[in-house]
Backbone as CSV, one residue per row, in Angstrom:
resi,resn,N_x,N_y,N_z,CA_x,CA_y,CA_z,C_x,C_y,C_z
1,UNK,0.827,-1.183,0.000,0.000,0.000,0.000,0.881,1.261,0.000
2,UNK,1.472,1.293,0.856,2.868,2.410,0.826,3.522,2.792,-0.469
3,UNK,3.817,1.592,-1.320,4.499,2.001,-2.731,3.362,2.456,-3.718
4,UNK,2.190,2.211,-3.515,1.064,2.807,-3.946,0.975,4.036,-4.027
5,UNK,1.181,4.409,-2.731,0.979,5.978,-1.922,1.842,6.389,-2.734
6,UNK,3.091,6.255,-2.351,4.450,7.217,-2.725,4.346,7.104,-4.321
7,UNK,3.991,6.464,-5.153,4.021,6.759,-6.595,2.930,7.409,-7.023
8,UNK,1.648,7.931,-6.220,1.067,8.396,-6.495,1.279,9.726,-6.204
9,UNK,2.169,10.638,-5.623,2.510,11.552,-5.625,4.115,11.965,-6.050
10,UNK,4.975,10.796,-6.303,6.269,11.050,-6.876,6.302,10.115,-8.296
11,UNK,5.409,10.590,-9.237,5.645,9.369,-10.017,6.895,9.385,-11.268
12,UNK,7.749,8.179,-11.048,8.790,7.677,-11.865,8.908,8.946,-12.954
13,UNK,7.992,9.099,-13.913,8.618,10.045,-14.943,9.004,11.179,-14.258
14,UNK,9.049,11.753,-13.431,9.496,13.121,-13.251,10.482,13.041,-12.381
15,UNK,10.840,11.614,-11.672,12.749,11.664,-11.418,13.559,11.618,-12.574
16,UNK,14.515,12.308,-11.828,15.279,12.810,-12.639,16.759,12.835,-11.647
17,UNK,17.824,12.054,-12.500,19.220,11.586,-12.398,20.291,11.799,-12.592
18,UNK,21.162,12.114,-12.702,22.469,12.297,-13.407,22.787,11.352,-13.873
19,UNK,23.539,11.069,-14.963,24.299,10.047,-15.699,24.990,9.229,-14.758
20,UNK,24.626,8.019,-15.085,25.657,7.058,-14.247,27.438,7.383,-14.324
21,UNK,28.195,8.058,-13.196,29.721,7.754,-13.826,30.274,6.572,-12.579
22,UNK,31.266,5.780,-13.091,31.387,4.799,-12.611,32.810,5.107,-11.730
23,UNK,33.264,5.941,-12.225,34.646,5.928,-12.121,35.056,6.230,-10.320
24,UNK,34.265,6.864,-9.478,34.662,6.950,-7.924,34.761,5.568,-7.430
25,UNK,33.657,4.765,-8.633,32.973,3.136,-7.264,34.112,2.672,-7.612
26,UNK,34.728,3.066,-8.641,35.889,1.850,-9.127,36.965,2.307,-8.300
27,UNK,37.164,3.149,-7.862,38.518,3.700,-7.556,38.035,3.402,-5.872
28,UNK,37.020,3.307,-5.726,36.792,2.766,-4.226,37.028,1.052,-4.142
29,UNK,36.787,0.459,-5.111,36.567,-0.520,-5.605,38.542,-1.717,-5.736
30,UNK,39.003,-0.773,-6.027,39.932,-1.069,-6.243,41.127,-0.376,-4.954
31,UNK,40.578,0.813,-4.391,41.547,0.805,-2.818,40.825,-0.256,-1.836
32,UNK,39.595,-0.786,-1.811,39.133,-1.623,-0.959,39.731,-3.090,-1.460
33,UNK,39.974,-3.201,-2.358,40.982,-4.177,-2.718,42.721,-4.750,-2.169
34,UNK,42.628,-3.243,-1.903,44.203,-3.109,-1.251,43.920,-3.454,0.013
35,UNK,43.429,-2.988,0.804,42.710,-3.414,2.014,42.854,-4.678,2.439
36,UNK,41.977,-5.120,1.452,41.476,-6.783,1.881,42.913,-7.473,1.653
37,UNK,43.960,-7.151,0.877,45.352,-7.807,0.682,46.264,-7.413,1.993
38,UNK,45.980,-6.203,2.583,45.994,-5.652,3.957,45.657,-6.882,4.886
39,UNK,44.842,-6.708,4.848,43.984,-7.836,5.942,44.047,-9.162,5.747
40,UNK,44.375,-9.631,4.432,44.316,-11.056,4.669,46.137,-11.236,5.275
41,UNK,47.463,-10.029,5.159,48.311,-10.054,5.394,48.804,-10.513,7.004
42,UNK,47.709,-9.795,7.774,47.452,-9.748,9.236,46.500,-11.405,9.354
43,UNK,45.439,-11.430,9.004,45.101,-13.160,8.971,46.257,-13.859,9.139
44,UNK,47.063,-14.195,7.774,47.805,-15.320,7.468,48.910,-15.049,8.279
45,UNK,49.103,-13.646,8.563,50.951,-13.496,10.021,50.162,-13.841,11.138
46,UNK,49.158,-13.814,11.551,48.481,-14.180,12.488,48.684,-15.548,12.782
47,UNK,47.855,-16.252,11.667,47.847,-17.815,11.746,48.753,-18.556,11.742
48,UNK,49.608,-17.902,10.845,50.703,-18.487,10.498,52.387,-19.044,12.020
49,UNK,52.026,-18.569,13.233,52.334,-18.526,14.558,51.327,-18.275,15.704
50,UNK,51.510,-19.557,16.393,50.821,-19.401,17.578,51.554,-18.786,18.410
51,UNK,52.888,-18.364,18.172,53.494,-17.808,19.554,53.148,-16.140,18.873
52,UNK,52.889,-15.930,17.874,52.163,-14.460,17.828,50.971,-14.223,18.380
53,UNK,50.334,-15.150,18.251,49.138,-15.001,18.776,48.981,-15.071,20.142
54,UNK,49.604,-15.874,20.467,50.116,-15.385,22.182,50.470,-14.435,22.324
55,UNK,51.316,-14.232,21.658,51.677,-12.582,22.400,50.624,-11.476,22.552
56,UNK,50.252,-11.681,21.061,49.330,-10.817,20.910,47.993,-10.395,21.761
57,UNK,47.539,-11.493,22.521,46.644,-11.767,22.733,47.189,-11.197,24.622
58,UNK,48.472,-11.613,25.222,48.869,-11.159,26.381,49.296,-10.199,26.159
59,UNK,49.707,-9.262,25.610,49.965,-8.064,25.182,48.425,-7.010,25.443
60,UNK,47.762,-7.690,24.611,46.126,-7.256,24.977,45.934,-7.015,26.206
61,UNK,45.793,-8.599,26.748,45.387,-8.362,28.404,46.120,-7.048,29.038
62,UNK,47.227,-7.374,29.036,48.010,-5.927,29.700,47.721,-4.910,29.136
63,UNK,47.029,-4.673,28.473,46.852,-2.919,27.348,48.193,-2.704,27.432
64,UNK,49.018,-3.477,26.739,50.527,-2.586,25.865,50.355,-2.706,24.474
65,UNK,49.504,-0.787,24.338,49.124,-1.055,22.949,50.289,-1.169,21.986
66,UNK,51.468,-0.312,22.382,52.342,-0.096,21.474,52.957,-1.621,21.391
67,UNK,53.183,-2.609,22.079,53.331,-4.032,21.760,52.372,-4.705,21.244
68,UNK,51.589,-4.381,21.179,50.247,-4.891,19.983,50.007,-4.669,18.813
69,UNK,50.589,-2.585,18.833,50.908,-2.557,17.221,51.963,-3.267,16.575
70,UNK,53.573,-3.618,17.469,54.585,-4.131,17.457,54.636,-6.029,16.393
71,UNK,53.778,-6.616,17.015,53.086,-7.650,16.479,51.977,-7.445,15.446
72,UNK,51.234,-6.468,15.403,50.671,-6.719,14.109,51.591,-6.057,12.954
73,UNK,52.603,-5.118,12.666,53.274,-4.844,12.326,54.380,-5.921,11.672
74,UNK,54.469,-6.470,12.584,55.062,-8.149,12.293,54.312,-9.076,11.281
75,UNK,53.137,-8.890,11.540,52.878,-9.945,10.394,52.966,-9.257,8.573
76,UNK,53.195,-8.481,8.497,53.466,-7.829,6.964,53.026,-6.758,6.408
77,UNK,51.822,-6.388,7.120,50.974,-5.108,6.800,52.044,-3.926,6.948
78,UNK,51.692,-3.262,6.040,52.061,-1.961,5.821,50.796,-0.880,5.731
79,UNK,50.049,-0.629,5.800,49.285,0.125,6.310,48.832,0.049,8.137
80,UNK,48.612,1.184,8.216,48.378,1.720,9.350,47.102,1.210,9.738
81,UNK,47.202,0.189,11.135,46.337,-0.834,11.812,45.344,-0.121,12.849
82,UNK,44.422,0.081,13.471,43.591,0.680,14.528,43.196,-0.383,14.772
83,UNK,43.615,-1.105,16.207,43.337,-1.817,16.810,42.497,-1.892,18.401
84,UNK,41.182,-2.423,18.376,40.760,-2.543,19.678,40.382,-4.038,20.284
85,UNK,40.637,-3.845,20.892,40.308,-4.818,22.108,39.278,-5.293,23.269
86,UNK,39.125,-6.050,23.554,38.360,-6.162,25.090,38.310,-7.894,25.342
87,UNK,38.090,-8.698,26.339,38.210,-9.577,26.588,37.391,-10.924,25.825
88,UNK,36.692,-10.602,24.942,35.968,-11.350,23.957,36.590,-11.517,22.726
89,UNK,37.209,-10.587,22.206,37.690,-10.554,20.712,38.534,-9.211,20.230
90,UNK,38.681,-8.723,19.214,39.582,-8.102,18.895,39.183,-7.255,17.458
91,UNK,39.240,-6.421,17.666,38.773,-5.307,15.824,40.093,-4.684,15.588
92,UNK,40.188,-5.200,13.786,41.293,-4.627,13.264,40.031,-3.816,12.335
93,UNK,41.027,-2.295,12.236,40.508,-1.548,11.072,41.664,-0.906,10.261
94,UNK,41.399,-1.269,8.711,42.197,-0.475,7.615,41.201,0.634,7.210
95,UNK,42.198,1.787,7.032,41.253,2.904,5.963,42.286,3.087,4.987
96,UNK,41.283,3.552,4.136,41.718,4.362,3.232,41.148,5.339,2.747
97,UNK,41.628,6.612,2.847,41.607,8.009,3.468,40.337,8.394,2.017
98,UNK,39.342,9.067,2.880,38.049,9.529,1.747,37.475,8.333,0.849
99,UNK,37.185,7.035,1.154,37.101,5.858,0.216,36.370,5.111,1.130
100,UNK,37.230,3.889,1.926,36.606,3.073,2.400,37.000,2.772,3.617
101,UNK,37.032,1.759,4.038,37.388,0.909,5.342,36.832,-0.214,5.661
102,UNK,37.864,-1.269,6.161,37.817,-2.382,6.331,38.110,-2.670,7.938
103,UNK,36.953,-3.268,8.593,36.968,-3.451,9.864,36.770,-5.240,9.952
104,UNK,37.457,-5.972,10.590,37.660,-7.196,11.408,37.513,-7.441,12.666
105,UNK,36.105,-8.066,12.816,36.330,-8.016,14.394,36.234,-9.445,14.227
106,UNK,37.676,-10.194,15.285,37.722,-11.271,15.373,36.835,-11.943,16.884
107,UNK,36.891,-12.994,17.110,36.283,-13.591,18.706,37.812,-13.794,19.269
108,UNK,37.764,-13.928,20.327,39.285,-14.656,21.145,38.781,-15.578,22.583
109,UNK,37.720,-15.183,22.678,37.248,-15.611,24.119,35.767,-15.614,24.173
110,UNK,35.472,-16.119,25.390,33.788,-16.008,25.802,33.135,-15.210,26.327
């Protein structure tokens, strides 16, 4: 009934659009790409050692953030990590500046 309503007072012919340009989604499209090669970098240095993940993870407990960036830094990423914490799990976030961002929140606990 609602889409009834609303086309009866906005109807289709008289929107009006700008031309589709494609070219921002792509360029978002393609830094969110970088990202995810970001992030799967931190995954696989992650997985790839359990004694990182220990650390990482006691590093947490203690809030020594700068030893937390220290270890994710370690696993290969080169972009700049924002990392939070709390006793359940863990959020990694990549940006990329005016575009996108890629947030990970992992589990670690109950």
């Amino acid at each position: 009934m609602f889409t009834e309503v609303f086309y009866q007072f906005y109807p289709e012919s008289n929107r009006q659009f700008p031309p589709v340009n494609i070219s921002s989604f792509q360029q978002s499209l393609t830094a969110y790409q970088s990202l995810l090669e970001q992030g799967r970098a931190i995954i696989n240095g992650l997985l790839g050692s359990e004694e990182r993940m220990r650390r990482l993870m006691d590093a947490a407990q203690r809030s020594a953030d700068e030893e937390v960036d220290q270890i994710i830094r370690e696993t290969g990423v080169t972009k700049t990590v924002e990392t939070a914490y709390n006793p359940t799990g863990v959020t990694f976030t990549l940006r990329e500046e005016g575009c996108c961002t890629l947030m990970m929140n992992l589990r670690w606990g109950f």
